[in-house]
mmCIF file of C-alpha atoms in Angstrom:
data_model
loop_
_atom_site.group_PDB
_atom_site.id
_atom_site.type_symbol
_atom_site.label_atom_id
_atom_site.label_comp_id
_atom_site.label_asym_id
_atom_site.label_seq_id
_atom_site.Cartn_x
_atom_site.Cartn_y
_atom_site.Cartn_z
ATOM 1 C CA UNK A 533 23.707 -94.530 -101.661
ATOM 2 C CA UNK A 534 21.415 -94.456 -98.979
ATOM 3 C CA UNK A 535 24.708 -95.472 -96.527
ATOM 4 C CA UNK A 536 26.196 -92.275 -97.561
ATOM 5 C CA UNK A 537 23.138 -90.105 -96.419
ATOM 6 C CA UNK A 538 22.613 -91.773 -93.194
ATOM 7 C CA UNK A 539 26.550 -90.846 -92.761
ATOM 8 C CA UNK A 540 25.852 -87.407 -93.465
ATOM 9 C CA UNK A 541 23.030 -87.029 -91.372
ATOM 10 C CA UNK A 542 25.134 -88.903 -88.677
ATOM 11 C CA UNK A 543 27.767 -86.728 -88.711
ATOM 12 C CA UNK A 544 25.021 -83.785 -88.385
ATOM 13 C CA UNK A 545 23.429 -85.096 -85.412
ATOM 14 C CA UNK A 546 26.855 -85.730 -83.804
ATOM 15 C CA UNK A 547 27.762 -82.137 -84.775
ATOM 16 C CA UNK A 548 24.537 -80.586 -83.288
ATOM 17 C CA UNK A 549 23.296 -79.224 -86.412
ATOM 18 C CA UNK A 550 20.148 -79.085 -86.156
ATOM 19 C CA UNK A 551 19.178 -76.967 -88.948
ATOM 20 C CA UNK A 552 21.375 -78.709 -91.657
ATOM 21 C CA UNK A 553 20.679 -82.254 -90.220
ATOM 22 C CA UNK A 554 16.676 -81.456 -90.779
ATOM 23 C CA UNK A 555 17.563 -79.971 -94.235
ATOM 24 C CA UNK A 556 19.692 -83.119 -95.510
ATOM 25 C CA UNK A 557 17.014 -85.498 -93.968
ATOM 26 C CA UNK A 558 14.376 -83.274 -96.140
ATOM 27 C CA UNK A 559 16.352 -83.876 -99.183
ATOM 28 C CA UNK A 560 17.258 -87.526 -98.336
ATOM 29 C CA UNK A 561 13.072 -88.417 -97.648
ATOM 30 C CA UNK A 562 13.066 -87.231 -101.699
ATOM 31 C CA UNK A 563 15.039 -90.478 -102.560
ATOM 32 C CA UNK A 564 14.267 -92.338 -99.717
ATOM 33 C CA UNK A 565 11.064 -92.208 -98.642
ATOM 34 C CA UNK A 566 10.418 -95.401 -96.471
ATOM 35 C CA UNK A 567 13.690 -95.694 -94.674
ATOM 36 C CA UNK A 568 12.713 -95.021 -90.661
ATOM 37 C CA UNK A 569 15.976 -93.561 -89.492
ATOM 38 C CA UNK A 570 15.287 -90.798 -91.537
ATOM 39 C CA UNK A 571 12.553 -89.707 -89.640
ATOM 40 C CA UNK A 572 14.159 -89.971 -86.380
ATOM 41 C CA UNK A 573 16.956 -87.882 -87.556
ATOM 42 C CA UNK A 574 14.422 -85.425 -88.783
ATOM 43 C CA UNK A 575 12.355 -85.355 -86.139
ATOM 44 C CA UNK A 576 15.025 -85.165 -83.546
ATOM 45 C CA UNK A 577 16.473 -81.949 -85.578
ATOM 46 C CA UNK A 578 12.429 -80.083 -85.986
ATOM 47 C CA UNK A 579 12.386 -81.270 -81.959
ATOM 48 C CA UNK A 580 15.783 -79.319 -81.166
ATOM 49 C CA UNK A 581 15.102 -76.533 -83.676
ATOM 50 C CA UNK A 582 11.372 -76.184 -81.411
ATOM 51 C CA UNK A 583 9.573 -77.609 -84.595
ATOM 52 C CA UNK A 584 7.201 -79.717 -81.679
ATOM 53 C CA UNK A 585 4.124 -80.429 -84.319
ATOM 54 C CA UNK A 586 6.417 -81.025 -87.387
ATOM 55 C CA UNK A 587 8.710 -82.947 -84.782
ATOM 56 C CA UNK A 588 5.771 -85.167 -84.006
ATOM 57 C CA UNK A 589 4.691 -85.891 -87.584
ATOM 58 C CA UNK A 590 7.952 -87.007 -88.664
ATOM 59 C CA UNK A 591 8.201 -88.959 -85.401
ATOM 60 C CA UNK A 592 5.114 -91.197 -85.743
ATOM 61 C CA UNK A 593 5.541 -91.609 -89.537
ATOM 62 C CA UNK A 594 9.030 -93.171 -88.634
ATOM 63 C CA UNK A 595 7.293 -95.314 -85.484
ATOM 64 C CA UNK A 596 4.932 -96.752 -88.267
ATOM 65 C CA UNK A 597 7.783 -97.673 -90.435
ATOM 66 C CA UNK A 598 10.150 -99.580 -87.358
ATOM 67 C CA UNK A 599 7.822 -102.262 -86.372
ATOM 68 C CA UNK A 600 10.110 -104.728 -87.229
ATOM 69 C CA UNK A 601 13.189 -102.867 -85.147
ATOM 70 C CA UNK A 602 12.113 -103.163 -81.668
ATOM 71 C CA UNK A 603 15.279 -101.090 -80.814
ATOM 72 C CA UNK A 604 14.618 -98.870 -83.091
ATOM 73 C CA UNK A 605 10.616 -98.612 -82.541
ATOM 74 C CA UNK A 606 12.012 -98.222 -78.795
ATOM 75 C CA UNK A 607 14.121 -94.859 -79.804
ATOM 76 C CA UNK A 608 11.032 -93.264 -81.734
ATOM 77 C CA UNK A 609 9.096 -93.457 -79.121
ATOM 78 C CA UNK A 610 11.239 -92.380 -76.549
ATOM 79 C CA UNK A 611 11.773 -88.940 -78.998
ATOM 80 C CA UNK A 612 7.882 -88.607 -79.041
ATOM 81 C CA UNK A 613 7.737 -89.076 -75.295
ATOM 82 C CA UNK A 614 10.098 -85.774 -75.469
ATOM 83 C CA UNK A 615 8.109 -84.499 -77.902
ATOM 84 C CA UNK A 616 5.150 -84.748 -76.365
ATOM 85 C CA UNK A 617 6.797 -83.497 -72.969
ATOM 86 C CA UNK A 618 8.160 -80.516 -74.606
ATOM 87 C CA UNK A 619 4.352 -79.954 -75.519
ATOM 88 C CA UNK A 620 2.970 -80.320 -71.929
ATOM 89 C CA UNK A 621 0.937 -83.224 -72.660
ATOM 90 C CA UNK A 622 2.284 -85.870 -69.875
ATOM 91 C CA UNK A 623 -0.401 -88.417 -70.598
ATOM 92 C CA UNK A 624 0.738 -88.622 -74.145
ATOM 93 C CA UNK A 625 4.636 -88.595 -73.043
ATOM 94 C CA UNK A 626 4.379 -91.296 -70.143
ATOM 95 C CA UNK A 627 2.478 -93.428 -72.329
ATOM 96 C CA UNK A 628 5.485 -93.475 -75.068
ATOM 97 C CA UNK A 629 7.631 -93.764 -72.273
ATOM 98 C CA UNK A 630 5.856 -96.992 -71.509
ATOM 99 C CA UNK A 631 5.645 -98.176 -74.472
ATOM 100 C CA UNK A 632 9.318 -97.584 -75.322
ATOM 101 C CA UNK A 633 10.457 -99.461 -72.115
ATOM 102 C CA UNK A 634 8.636 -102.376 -73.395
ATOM 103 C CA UNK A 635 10.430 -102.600 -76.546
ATOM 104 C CA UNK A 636 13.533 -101.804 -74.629
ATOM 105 C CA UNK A 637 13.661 -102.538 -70.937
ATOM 106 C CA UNK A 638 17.702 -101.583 -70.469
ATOM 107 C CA UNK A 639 18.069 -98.324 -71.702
ATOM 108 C CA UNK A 640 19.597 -95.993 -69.742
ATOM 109 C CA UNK A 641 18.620 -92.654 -71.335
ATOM 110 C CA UNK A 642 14.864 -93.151 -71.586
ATOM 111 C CA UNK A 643 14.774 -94.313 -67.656
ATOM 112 C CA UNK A 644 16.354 -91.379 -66.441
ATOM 113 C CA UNK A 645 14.446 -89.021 -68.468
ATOM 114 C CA UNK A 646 11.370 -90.666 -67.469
ATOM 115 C CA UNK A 647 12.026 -90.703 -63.982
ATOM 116 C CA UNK A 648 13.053 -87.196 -63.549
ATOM 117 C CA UNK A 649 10.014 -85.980 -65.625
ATOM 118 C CA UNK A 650 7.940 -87.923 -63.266
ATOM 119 C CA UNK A 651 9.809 -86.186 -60.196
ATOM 120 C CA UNK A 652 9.276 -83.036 -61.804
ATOM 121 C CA UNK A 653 5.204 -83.375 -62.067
ATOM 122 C CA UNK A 654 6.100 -85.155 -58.044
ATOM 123 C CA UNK A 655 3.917 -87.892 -59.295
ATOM 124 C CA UNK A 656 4.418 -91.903 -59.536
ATOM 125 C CA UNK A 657 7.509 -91.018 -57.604
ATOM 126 C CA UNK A 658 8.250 -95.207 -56.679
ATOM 127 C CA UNK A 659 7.847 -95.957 -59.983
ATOM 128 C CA UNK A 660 10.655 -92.899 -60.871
ATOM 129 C CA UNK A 661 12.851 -94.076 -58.260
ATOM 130 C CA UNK A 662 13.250 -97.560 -59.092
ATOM 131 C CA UNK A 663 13.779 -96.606 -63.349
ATOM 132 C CA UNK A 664 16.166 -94.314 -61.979
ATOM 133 C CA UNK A 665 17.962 -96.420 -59.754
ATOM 134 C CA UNK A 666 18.176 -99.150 -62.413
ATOM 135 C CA UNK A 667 19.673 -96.508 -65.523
ATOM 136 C CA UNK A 668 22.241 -95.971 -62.600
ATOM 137 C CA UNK A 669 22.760 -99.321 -62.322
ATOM 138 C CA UNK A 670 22.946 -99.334 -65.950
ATOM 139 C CA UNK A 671 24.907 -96.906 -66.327
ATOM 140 C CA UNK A 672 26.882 -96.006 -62.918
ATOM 141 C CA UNK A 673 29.328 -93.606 -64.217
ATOM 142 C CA UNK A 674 26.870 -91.215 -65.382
ATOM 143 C CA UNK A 675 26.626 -88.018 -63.661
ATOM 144 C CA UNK A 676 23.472 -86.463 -64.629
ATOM 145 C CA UNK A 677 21.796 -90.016 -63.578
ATOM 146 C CA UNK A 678 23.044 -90.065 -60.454
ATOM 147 C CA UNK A 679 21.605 -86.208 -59.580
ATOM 148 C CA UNK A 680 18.533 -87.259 -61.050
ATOM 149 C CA UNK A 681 18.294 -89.942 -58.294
ATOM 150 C CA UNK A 682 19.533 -87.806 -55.978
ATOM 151 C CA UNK A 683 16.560 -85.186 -56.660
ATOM 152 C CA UNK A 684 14.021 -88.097 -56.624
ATOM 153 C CA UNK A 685 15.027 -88.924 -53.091
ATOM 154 C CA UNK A 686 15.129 -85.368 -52.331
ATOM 155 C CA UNK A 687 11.251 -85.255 -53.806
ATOM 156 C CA UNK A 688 10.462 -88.480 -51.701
ATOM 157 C CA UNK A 689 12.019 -86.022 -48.636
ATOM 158 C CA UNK A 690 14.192 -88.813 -48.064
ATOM 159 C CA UNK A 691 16.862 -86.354 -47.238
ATOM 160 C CA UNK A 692 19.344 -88.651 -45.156
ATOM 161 C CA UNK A 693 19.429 -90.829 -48.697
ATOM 162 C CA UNK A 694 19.826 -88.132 -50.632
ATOM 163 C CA UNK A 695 22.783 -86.506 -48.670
ATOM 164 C CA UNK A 696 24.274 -89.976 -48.356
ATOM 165 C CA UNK A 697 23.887 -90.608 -52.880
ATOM 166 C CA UNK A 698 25.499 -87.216 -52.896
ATOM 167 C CA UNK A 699 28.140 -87.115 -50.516
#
């Protein structure tokens, strides 16, 4: 049974519906009240549906619950680094970003978002160019991590670098 909702709210989250994926994961919580993914579906749907505190909640209920998962723990907390982001508080959001990265070094997603949220503040700009020249790495077919590399060397005002990553 609990396969079946996790399809559902699969197939919601691929869909982009945000306000039926956090209704189902409301309704699925009633049966299944421990099961982690849940919350990250329902937080990611109150995050996208600019639900930031409820977002949050669900978020660090489901963090709680994937200690086991370090994958999984990784993915919560790269959501409440957006979260937290989307609320303006960057100490809070770099510090999930951390912590996700330990949990999961390689992925892709949470370096580039990182390290073009740290080029937009222009701070710990090093630090964003080499997690954004590893997600490339990573991940070199990517388009929107290569232009986020490309702005970091335009925010260094390494502009010959950046010319050269764009041309």
């Amino acid at each position: 049974m609990l396969q079946v909702w996790q399809q559902v709210l699969a197939i919601y989250n691929t869909q982009r519906d945000w306000k039926d994926l956090e209704k189902t994961a409301n309704e699925a919580l009633e049966y299944f009240p421990n099961q982690a993914l849940i919350y990250l579906f329902k937080g990611g749907a109150e995050q996208q549906n600019n639900e930031n505190e409820k977002a949050l909640s669900s978020l660090l209920k489901g963090e709680k619950m994937s200690a086991d998962n370090d994958k999984l723990r990784a993915q919560f907390l790269a959501n409440i680094g957006d979260v937290y982001h989307s609320m303006n508080n960057y100490a809070a959001s770099d510090s999930a970003y951390d912590r996700s990265l330990k949990f999961d070094p390689e992925n892709a997603y949470v370096l580039n978002n990182y390290s073009y949220y740290l080029s937009l503040r222009k701070i710990n700009l090093e630090k964003a160019k080499q997690m954004s020249a590893y997600s490339n790495k990573l991940d070199p077919d990517n388009s929107s991590f290569l232009h986020t590399y490309i702005w970091l060397l335009f925010q260094m005002k390494d502009y010959t670098g950046a010319k050269a990553w764009q041309e």
